[in-house]
Amino acid sequence: MSDIAEPVIPVWQHLESSARAVLTLYGFSEVRTPVVERRSVFERSLGTTTDVVQKEMYQFEDGGGRELVLRPEGTAGVIRYLAGLGQDGAGARVYYLGPMFRRERPQAGRKRQFHQFGAEAAGEPSPYADAEMIALQVHLLQAWGLTNFIIKLNTRGMPVDRVAVQDGIRNLLEARRGELCEDCQRRMDANVLRVMDCKNPGCRAIVAELPPMTSFMSEEARAYFEEVKRILERLDLQVTVDPNLVRGLDYYQHTVWEIAHPGLGAQDAVGAGGRYAIELGGREVPGVGFAMGMERIIMALEAEQKLPAPATQPLVWLVSVERSLLDAHLQLVQSLRLRGVKTRIDLGGRSIKAQMRAAAKAGARWVILHGADEDAKGTFQLKDMESGEQREVDMPGLLEVVRPALVS
Ligand code: HAM
């Protein structure tokens, strides 16, 4: 779990505001659900045999005997919220951003507190909605400045297909059970599809020989998937069908996808999504959505050398030459800030030399020196930190110099 501060915090703020702008274009509005939820919210929707629910949730019992968890993902809480709205929740389009928690083994790109930006569209049971969601996610990645990503697509079929797929795969794997890793031998009984995305080379070789999951699915599920692919092609969106993509959460039905970035190493998924049906409180809410891992998005921007420039660099730094004039100095910096000029001043009473050093270190474009002489004349010494030139200006002259820099 990390603190997020300078120098990277302006990048987060920039990514968040451009994401909000893109989501608004598609009619999504923000929802902020609690970070702490009842354990059952995730057990019922993510599935009790998934790694997230079995091993990764931070859980505790509160004083009142309630079983609570820190949310490991955003979808289940959003659906809990929408289910509570009754009819008003149908057709809702919401997005969310915030911290998620998983007690995983930390490694590059995998943290125990990480941040997701996600979106969910409730209702809309149509392949067009799946394709629109993928188009939206691509729009978002491009708005952030990323170009190098790969969309991996697959289908989980419908609930009836799930049983047929599980039985089909299990029957084929049964003869080779002894060759699978220990985890996969356990998965064979608990959740056989998890064998499909095991990273163990021995298991991968066995999985590579299996027929695609779609071969066990109904005609209806296959037709749905064909339609999603056709619409994506029509939208000029390049996707790679990955027959082994199963996703680690149980709520998915039909289309699933993952977006990988080649600059990232082992944990290369910058985002993922899919269609699902979640039953909560006696209501089943169908939906389609995705979530992006913000830490990984920043790593991907770094890899593509597209990190935006920090926004907190001051334009002007006022160096206080005469401490007795501090009232006037503070008044001046306030009047500049109210005009939109990023201005800093050192109020700690340090030497002129130390103040000049601080201004240079912060990357100030101009330094204002203000002492008794200038105060008597109503002027300032303005030093251009790029050219080193210094000249005397009055207030209109000062504003004239800095104004062009405000709009750029
Ligand atoms: P997920 O694949 O578990 O899906 O997570 C989505 C993204 O969150 C991942 O692709 C990754 O970028 C990021 N992520 C996950 N775990 C970590 C971690 N430990 N450290 C850093 N980043 C991480 C979901 O959570 C689904 N709720 C997505 C969804 C929304 N499906 C439908 N709607």
PDB file of N, CA and C and ligand atoms in Angstrom, residues 46 52 56 72-76 96 100-121 133 137 247-249 251-252 256-259 264 267-276 278 287-297 299, ligand 1:
ATOM      1  N   LEU A  46     -19.072 -12.534  -6.644  1.00  0.00           N
ATOM      2  CA  LEU A  46     -17.787 -12.948  -7.231  1.00  0.00           C
ATOM      3  C   LEU A  46     -17.636 -14.466  -7.252  1.00  0.00           C
ATOM      4  N   VAL A  52     -10.113 -14.392  -5.168  1.00  0.00           N
ATOM      5  CA  VAL A  52     -10.368 -13.122  -4.483  1.00  0.00           C
ATOM      6  C   VAL A  52     -11.156 -13.380  -3.198  1.00  0.00           C
ATOM      7  N   GLU A  56      -8.137 -13.516  -0.726  1.00  0.00           N
ATOM      8  CA  GLU A  56      -7.557 -12.176  -0.852  1.00  0.00           C
ATOM      9  C   GLU A  56      -8.309 -11.052  -0.147  1.00  0.00           C
ATOM     10  N   PRO A  72     -12.776  -5.621  -2.562  1.00  0.00           N
ATOM     11  CA  PRO A  72     -11.671  -6.035  -3.430  1.00  0.00           C
ATOM     12  C   PRO A  72     -11.847  -5.556  -4.874  1.00  0.00           C
ATOM     13  N   GLU A  73     -13.051  -5.079  -5.211  1.00  0.00           N
ATOM     14  CA  GLU A  73     -13.347  -4.589  -6.569  1.00  0.00           C
ATOM     15  C   GLU A  73     -14.610  -3.751  -6.485  1.00  0.00           C
ATOM     16  N   GLY A  74     -14.977  -3.099  -7.595  1.00  0.00           N
ATOM     17  CA  GLY A  74     -16.071  -2.134  -7.537  1.00  0.00           C
ATOM     18  C   GLY A  74     -17.436  -2.627  -8.004  1.00  0.00           C
ATOM     19  N   THR A  75     -17.454  -3.657  -8.848  1.00  0.00           N
ATOM     20  CA  THR A  75     -18.719  -4.030  -9.502  1.00  0.00           C
ATOM     21  C   THR A  75     -19.798  -4.471  -8.504  1.00  0.00           C
ATOM     22  N   ALA A  76     -19.423  -5.339  -7.549  1.00  0.00           N
ATOM     23  CA  ALA A  76     -20.431  -5.912  -6.647  1.00  0.00           C
ATOM     24  C   ALA A  76     -21.113  -4.816  -5.824  1.00  0.00           C
ATOM     25  N   TYR A  96     -17.065   4.847 -11.339  1.00  0.00           N
ATOM     26  CA  TYR A  96     -16.542   4.977  -9.973  1.00  0.00           C
ATOM     27  C   TYR A  96     -15.035   4.998 -10.025  1.00  0.00           C
ATOM     28  N   MET A 100      -9.188  -0.104  -3.923  1.00  0.00           N
ATOM     29  CA  MET A 100      -9.657  -1.486  -3.759  1.00  0.00           C
ATOM     30  C   MET A 100      -8.550  -2.221  -3.009  1.00  0.00           C
ATOM     31  N   PHE A 101      -8.905  -3.322  -2.348  1.00  0.00           N
ATOM     32  CA  PHE A 101      -7.932  -4.003  -1.476  1.00  0.00           C
ATOM     33  C   PHE A 101      -7.922  -5.501  -1.742  1.00  0.00           C
ATOM     34  N   ARG A 102      -6.745  -6.038  -2.002  1.00  0.00           N
ATOM     35  CA  ARG A 102      -6.620  -7.499  -2.150  1.00  0.00           C
ATOM     36  C   ARG A 102      -5.336  -7.934  -1.473  1.00  0.00           C
ATOM     37  N   ARG A 103      -5.452  -8.971  -0.620  1.00  0.00           N
ATOM     38  CA  ARG A 103      -4.281  -9.442   0.114  1.00  0.00           C
ATOM     39  C   ARG A 103      -3.509 -10.412  -0.788  1.00  0.00           C
ATOM     40  N   GLU A 104      -2.934  -9.868  -1.858  1.00  0.00           N
ATOM     41  CA  GLU A 104      -2.177 -10.682  -2.811  1.00  0.00           C
ATOM     42  C   GLU A 104      -0.705 -10.549  -2.492  1.00  0.00           C
ATOM     43  N   ARG A 105       0.119 -11.427  -3.085  1.00  0.00           N
ATOM     44  CA  ARG A 105       1.569 -11.290  -2.913  1.00  0.00           C
ATOM     45  C   ARG A 105       2.012 -10.084  -3.732  1.00  0.00           C
ATOM     46  N   PRO A 106       2.557  -9.033  -3.076  1.00  0.00           N
ATOM     47  CA  PRO A 106       2.891  -7.827  -3.845  1.00  0.00           C
ATOM     48  C   PRO A 106       4.035  -8.080  -4.827  1.00  0.00           C
ATOM     49  N   GLN A 107       3.983  -7.457  -5.962  1.00  0.00           N
ATOM     50  CA  GLN A 107       5.068  -7.503  -6.948  1.00  0.00           C
ATOM     51  C   GLN A 107       4.878  -6.297  -7.865  1.00  0.00           C
ATOM     52  N   ALA A 108       5.789  -6.123  -8.831  1.00  0.00           N
ATOM     53  CA  ALA A 108       5.661  -4.949  -9.708  1.00  0.00           C
ATOM     54  C   ALA A 108       4.262  -4.942 -10.325  1.00  0.00           C
ATOM     55  N   GLY A 109       3.524  -3.852 -10.147  1.00  0.00           N
ATOM     56  CA  GLY A 109       2.190  -3.742 -10.748  1.00  0.00           C
ATOM     57  C   GLY A 109       1.110  -4.446  -9.956  1.00  0.00           C
ATOM     58  N   ARG A 110       1.468  -5.070  -8.823  1.00  0.00           N
ATOM     59  CA  ARG A 110       0.426  -5.711  -8.013  1.00  0.00           C
ATOM     60  C   ARG A 110       0.551  -5.229  -6.574  1.00  0.00           C
ATOM     61  N   LYS A 111      -0.455  -4.496  -6.142  1.00  0.00           N
ATOM     62  CA  LYS A 111      -0.401  -3.894  -4.816  1.00  0.00           C
ATOM     63  C   LYS A 111      -1.565  -4.399  -3.982  1.00  0.00           C
ATOM     64  N   ARG A 112      -1.464  -4.175  -2.663  1.00  0.00           N
ATOM     65  CA  ARG A 112      -2.557  -4.632  -1.793  1.00  0.00           C
ATOM     66  C   ARG A 112      -3.643  -3.569  -1.688  1.00  0.00           C
ATOM     67  N   GLN A 113      -3.270  -2.304  -1.756  1.00  0.00           N
ATOM     68  CA  GLN A 113      -4.265  -1.255  -2.017  1.00  0.00           C
ATOM     69  C   GLN A 113      -3.937  -0.708  -3.394  1.00  0.00           C
ATOM     70  N   PHE A 114      -4.894  -0.809  -4.300  1.00  0.00           N
ATOM     71  CA  PHE A 114      -4.690  -0.252  -5.639  1.00  0.00           C
ATOM     72  C   PHE A 114      -5.956   0.526  -5.989  1.00  0.00           C
ATOM     73  N   HIS A 115      -5.926   1.206  -7.102  1.00  0.00           N
ATOM     74  CA  HIS A 115      -7.055   2.076  -7.443  1.00  0.00           C
ATOM     75  C   HIS A 115      -7.643   1.689  -8.790  1.00  0.00           C
ATOM     76  N   GLN A 116      -8.956   1.635  -8.827  1.00  0.00           N
ATOM     77  CA  GLN A 116      -9.611   1.333 -10.107  1.00  0.00           C
ATOM     78  C   GLN A 116     -10.443   2.521 -10.563  1.00  0.00           C
ATOM     79  N   PHE A 117     -10.486   2.671 -11.882  1.00  0.00           N
ATOM     80  CA  PHE A 117     -11.492   3.545 -12.493  1.00  0.00           C
ATOM     81  C   PHE A 117     -12.394   2.588 -13.269  1.00  0.00           C
ATOM     82  N   GLY A 118     -13.662   2.529 -12.914  1.00  0.00           N
ATOM     83  CA  GLY A 118     -14.530   1.537 -13.556  1.00  0.00           C
ATOM     84  C   GLY A 118     -15.852   2.125 -13.970  1.00  0.00           C
ATOM     85  N   ALA A 119     -16.568   1.382 -14.817  1.00  0.00           N
ATOM     86  CA  ALA A 119     -17.887   1.821 -15.273  1.00  0.00           C
ATOM     87  C   ALA A 119     -18.785   0.610 -15.417  1.00  0.00           C
ATOM     88  N   GLU A 120     -20.061   0.776 -15.105  1.00  0.00           N
ATOM     89  CA  GLU A 120     -21.025  -0.316 -15.237  1.00  0.00           C
ATOM     90  C   GLU A 120     -22.297   0.230 -15.878  1.00  0.00           C
ATOM     91  N   ALA A 121     -22.820  -0.515 -16.870  1.00  0.00           N
ATOM     92  CA  ALA A 121     -24.110  -0.165 -17.470  1.00  0.00           C
ATOM     93  C   ALA A 121     -25.086  -1.275 -17.108  1.00  0.00           C
ATOM     94  N   MET A 133     -19.140  -0.750 -24.778  1.00  0.00           N
ATOM     95  CA  MET A 133     -18.320  -0.661 -23.564  1.00  0.00           C
ATOM     96  C   MET A 133     -16.838  -0.807 -23.920  1.00  0.00           C
ATOM     97  N   GLN A 137     -13.871   1.979 -23.491  1.00  0.00           N
ATOM     98  CA  GLN A 137     -12.605   1.740 -22.793  1.00  0.00           C
ATOM     99  C   GLN A 137     -11.413   2.124 -23.682  1.00  0.00           C
ATOM    100  N   ARG A 247     -11.091 -15.148 -16.928  1.00  0.00           N
ATOM    101  CA  ARG A 247     -11.295 -14.135 -15.895  1.00  0.00           C
ATOM    102  C   ARG A 247     -11.484 -14.793 -14.533  1.00  0.00           C
ATOM    103  N   GLY A 248     -11.023 -14.108 -13.493  1.00  0.00           N
ATOM    104  CA  GLY A 248     -10.997 -14.711 -12.161  1.00  0.00           C
ATOM    105  C   GLY A 248     -12.266 -14.545 -11.333  1.00  0.00           C
ATOM    106  N   LEU A 249     -13.298 -13.912 -11.870  1.00  0.00           N
ATOM    107  CA  LEU A 249     -14.503 -13.669 -11.075  1.00  0.00           C
ATOM    108  C   LEU A 249     -15.667 -14.424 -11.712  1.00  0.00           C
ATOM    109  N   TYR A 251     -18.958 -13.890 -11.810  1.00  0.00           N
ATOM    110  CA  TYR A 251     -20.230 -13.298 -12.234  1.00  0.00           C
ATOM    111  C   TYR A 251     -20.380 -13.127 -13.741  1.00  0.00           C
ATOM    112  N   TYR A 252     -19.337 -13.463 -14.502  1.00  0.00           N
ATOM    113  CA  TYR A 252     -19.404 -13.182 -15.942  1.00  0.00           C
ATOM    114  C   TYR A 252     -20.288 -14.145 -16.720  1.00  0.00           C
ATOM    115  N   VAL A 256     -16.260 -11.544 -22.297  1.00  0.00           N
ATOM    116  CA  VAL A 256     -15.264 -11.098 -21.311  1.00  0.00           C
ATOM    117  C   VAL A 256     -14.047 -10.573 -22.081  1.00  0.00           C
ATOM    118  N   TRP A 257     -13.342  -9.631 -21.479  1.00  0.00           N
ATOM    119  CA  TRP A 257     -12.135  -9.133 -22.134  1.00  0.00           C
ATOM    120  C   TRP A 257     -11.116  -8.650 -21.120  1.00  0.00           C
ATOM    121  N   GLU A 258      -9.893  -8.533 -21.593  1.00  0.00           N
ATOM    122  CA  GLU A 258      -8.818  -8.027 -20.761  1.00  0.00           C
ATOM    123  C   GLU A 258      -7.952  -7.176 -21.678  1.00  0.00           C
ATOM    124  N   ILE A 259      -7.411  -6.080 -21.150  1.00  0.00           N
ATOM    125  CA  ILE A 259      -6.555  -5.228 -21.978  1.00  0.00           C
ATOM    126  C   ILE A 259      -5.144  -5.308 -21.424  1.00  0.00           C
ATOM    127  N   LEU A 264       4.608  -3.747 -19.609  1.00  0.00           N
ATOM    128  CA  LEU A 264       4.391  -3.909 -18.175  1.00  0.00           C
ATOM    129  C   LEU A 264       5.009  -5.109 -17.459  1.00  0.00           C
ATOM    130  N   GLN A 267       2.558  -8.690 -14.673  1.00  0.00           N
ATOM    131  CA  GLN A 267       1.184  -8.208 -14.406  1.00  0.00           C
ATOM    132  C   GLN A 267       0.836  -7.180 -15.478  1.00  0.00           C
ATOM    133  N   ASP A 268       0.456  -7.672 -16.657  1.00  0.00           N
ATOM    134  CA  ASP A 268       0.343  -6.745 -17.791  1.00  0.00           C
ATOM    135  C   ASP A 268      -1.089  -6.288 -18.089  1.00  0.00           C
ATOM    136  N   ALA A 269      -2.072  -6.703 -17.282  1.00  0.00           N
ATOM    137  CA  ALA A 269      -3.461  -6.289 -17.554  1.00  0.00           C
ATOM    138  C   ALA A 269      -3.700  -4.881 -16.995  1.00  0.00           C
ATOM    139  N   VAL A 270      -3.941  -3.923 -17.880  1.00  0.00           N
ATOM    140  CA  VAL A 270      -4.232  -2.558 -17.405  1.00  0.00           C
ATOM    141  C   VAL A 270      -5.723  -2.392 -17.117  1.00  0.00           C
ATOM    142  N   GLY A 271      -6.527  -3.310 -17.638  1.00  0.00           N
ATOM    143  CA  GLY A 271      -7.960  -3.206 -17.385  1.00  0.00           C
ATOM    144  C   GLY A 271      -8.650  -4.465 -17.861  1.00  0.00           C
ATOM    145  N   ALA A 272      -9.903  -4.626 -17.433  1.00  0.00           N
ATOM    146  CA  ALA A 272     -10.635  -5.827 -17.807  1.00  0.00           C
ATOM    147  C   ALA A 272     -12.115  -5.561 -17.648  1.00  0.00           C
ATOM    148  N   GLY A 273     -12.912  -6.391 -18.299  1.00  0.00           N
ATOM    149  CA  GLY A 273     -14.351  -6.190 -18.157  1.00  0.00           C
ATOM    150  C   GLY A 273     -15.135  -7.346 -18.722  1.00  0.00           C
ATOM    151  N   GLY A 274     -16.448  -7.154 -18.756  1.00  0.00           N
ATOM    152  CA  GLY A 274     -17.285  -8.197 -19.316  1.00  0.00           C
ATOM    153  C   GLY A 274     -18.741  -8.005 -18.966  1.00  0.00           C
ATOM    154  N   ARG A 275     -19.544  -8.924 -19.530  1.00  0.00           N
ATOM    155  CA  ARG A 275     -20.980  -8.931 -19.229  1.00  0.00           C
ATOM    156  C   ARG A 275     -21.226  -9.858 -18.056  1.00  0.00           C
ATOM    157  N   TYR A 276     -22.194  -9.523 -17.229  1.00  0.00           N
ATOM    158  CA  TYR A 276     -22.456 -10.340 -16.041  1.00  0.00           C
ATOM    159  C   TYR A 276     -23.932 -10.277 -15.667  1.00  0.00           C
ATOM    160  N   ILE A 278     -25.742 -10.349 -11.822  1.00  0.00           N
ATOM    161  CA  ILE A 278     -25.475 -10.478 -10.394  1.00  0.00           C
ATOM    162  C   ILE A 278     -26.796 -10.516  -9.642  1.00  0.00           C
ATOM    163  N   GLY A 287     -25.704  -6.710 -16.396  1.00  0.00           N
ATOM    164  CA  GLY A 287     -24.922  -5.503 -16.676  1.00  0.00           C
ATOM    165  C   GLY A 287     -23.694  -5.816 -17.500  1.00  0.00           C
ATOM    166  N   VAL A 288     -23.025  -4.743 -17.885  1.00  0.00           N
ATOM    167  CA  VAL A 288     -21.753  -4.905 -18.587  1.00  0.00           C
ATOM    168  C   VAL A 288     -20.865  -3.755 -18.118  1.00  0.00           C
ATOM    169  N   GLY A 289     -19.594  -4.057 -17.908  1.00  0.00           N
ATOM    170  CA  GLY A 289     -18.722  -3.001 -17.394  1.00  0.00           C
ATOM    171  C   GLY A 289     -17.260  -3.359 -17.474  1.00  0.00           C
ATOM    172  N   PHE A 290     -16.445  -2.466 -16.968  1.00  0.00           N
ATOM    173  CA  PHE A 290     -15.000  -2.690 -16.977  1.00  0.00           C
ATOM    174  C   PHE A 290     -14.368  -1.935 -15.824  1.00  0.00           C
ATOM    175  N   ALA A 291     -13.114  -2.280 -15.515  1.00  0.00           N
ATOM    176  CA  ALA A 291     -12.342  -1.497 -14.545  1.00  0.00           C
ATOM    177  C   ALA A 291     -10.893  -1.432 -15.013  1.00  0.00           C
ATOM    178  N   MET A 292     -10.298  -0.266 -14.799  1.00  0.00           N
ATOM    179  CA  MET A 292      -8.886  -0.057 -15.151  1.00  0.00           C
ATOM    180  C   MET A 292      -8.072   0.029 -13.865  1.00  0.00           C
ATOM    181  N   GLY A 293      -6.896  -0.543 -13.850  1.00  0.00           N
ATOM    182  CA  GLY A 293      -6.004  -0.414 -12.697  1.00  0.00           C
ATOM    183  C   GLY A 293      -5.152   0.841 -12.871  1.00  0.00           C
ATOM    184  N   MET A 294      -5.413   1.869 -12.051  1.00  0.00           N
ATOM    185  CA  MET A 294      -4.776   3.165 -12.277  1.00  0.00           C
ATOM    186  C   MET A 294      -3.252   3.119 -12.116  1.00  0.00           C
ATOM    187  N   GLU A 295      -2.756   2.344 -11.146  1.00  0.00           N
ATOM    188  CA  GLU A 295      -1.297   2.242 -10.988  1.00  0.00           C
ATOM    189  C   GLU A 295      -0.680   1.689 -12.274  1.00  0.00           C
ATOM    190  N   ARG A 296      -1.364   0.700 -12.853  1.00  0.00           N
ATOM    191  CA  ARG A 296      -0.807   0.094 -14.081  1.00  0.00           C
ATOM    192  C   ARG A 296      -0.942   1.028 -15.283  1.00  0.00           C
ATOM    193  N   ILE A 297      -1.990   1.848 -15.294  1.00  0.00           N
ATOM    194  CA  ILE A 297      -2.135   2.833 -16.380  1.00  0.00           C
ATOM    195  C   ILE A 297      -0.941   3.792 -16.327  1.00  0.00           C
ATOM    196  N   MET A 299       2.021   3.155 -15.036  1.00  0.00           N
ATOM    197  CA  MET A 299       3.209   2.425 -15.491  1.00  0.00           C
ATOM    198  C   MET A 299       3.250   2.330 -17.021  1.00  0.00           C
TER     199      MET A 299
HETATM  200  P1  HAM B   1     -10.066  -7.362 -12.282  1.00  0.00           P
HETATM  201  O1  HAM B   1      -9.486  -7.993 -13.513  1.00  0.00           O
HETATM  202  O2  HAM B   1     -10.007  -8.157 -11.034  1.00  0.00           O
HETATM  203  O3  HAM B   1     -11.572  -7.017 -12.644  1.00  0.00           O
HETATM  204  O4  HAM B   1      -9.398  -5.955 -12.033  1.00  0.00           O
HETATM  205  C1  HAM B   1      -9.398  -4.951 -13.037  1.00  0.00           C
HETATM  206  C2  HAM B   1      -8.046  -4.286 -13.132  1.00  0.00           C
HETATM  207  O5  HAM B   1      -7.631  -3.824 -11.836  1.00  0.00           O
HETATM  208  C3  HAM B   1      -6.918  -5.229 -13.557  1.00  0.00           C
HETATM  209  O6  HAM B   1      -6.890  -5.366 -14.960  1.00  0.00           O
HETATM  210  C4  HAM B   1      -5.701  -4.487 -13.034  1.00  0.00           C
HETATM  211  O7  HAM B   1      -5.320  -3.464 -13.922  1.00  0.00           O
HETATM  212  C5  HAM B   1      -6.210  -3.866 -11.751  1.00  0.00           C
HETATM  213  N1  HAM B   1      -5.791  -4.675 -10.583  1.00  0.00           N
HETATM  214  C6  HAM B   1      -6.379  -5.779 -10.086  1.00  0.00           C
HETATM  215  N2  HAM B   1      -5.722  -6.232  -8.997  1.00  0.00           N
HETATM  216  C7  HAM B   1      -4.673  -5.381  -8.804  1.00  0.00           C
HETATM  217  C8  HAM B   1      -3.619  -5.292  -7.839  1.00  0.00           C
HETATM  218  N3  HAM B   1      -3.503  -6.156  -6.830  1.00  0.00           N
HETATM  219  N4  HAM B   1      -2.724  -4.274  -7.955  1.00  0.00           N
HETATM  220  C9  HAM B   1      -2.825  -3.363  -8.962  1.00  0.00           C
HETATM  221  N5  HAM B   1      -3.810  -3.402  -9.888  1.00  0.00           N
HETATM  222  C10 HAM B   1      -4.724  -4.389  -9.823  1.00  0.00           C
HETATM  223  C11 HAM B   1     -12.440  -6.412 -11.781  1.00  0.00           C
HETATM  224  O8  HAM B   1     -12.135  -5.943 -10.715  1.00  0.00           O
HETATM  225  C12 HAM B   1     -13.849  -6.313 -12.322  1.00  0.00           C
HETATM  226  N6  HAM B   1     -14.690  -5.644 -11.314  1.00  0.00           N
HETATM  227  C13 HAM B   1     -13.888  -5.580 -13.652  1.00  0.00           C
HETATM  228  C14 HAM B   1     -15.286  -5.424 -14.168  1.00  0.00           C
HETATM  229  C15 HAM B   1     -16.085  -4.332 -14.047  1.00  0.00           C
HETATM  230  N7  HAM B   1     -15.982  -6.350 -14.816  1.00  0.00           N
HETATM  231  C16 HAM B   1     -17.201  -5.879 -15.094  1.00  0.00           C
HETATM  232  N8  HAM B   1     -17.274  -4.675 -14.610  1.00  0.00           N
END
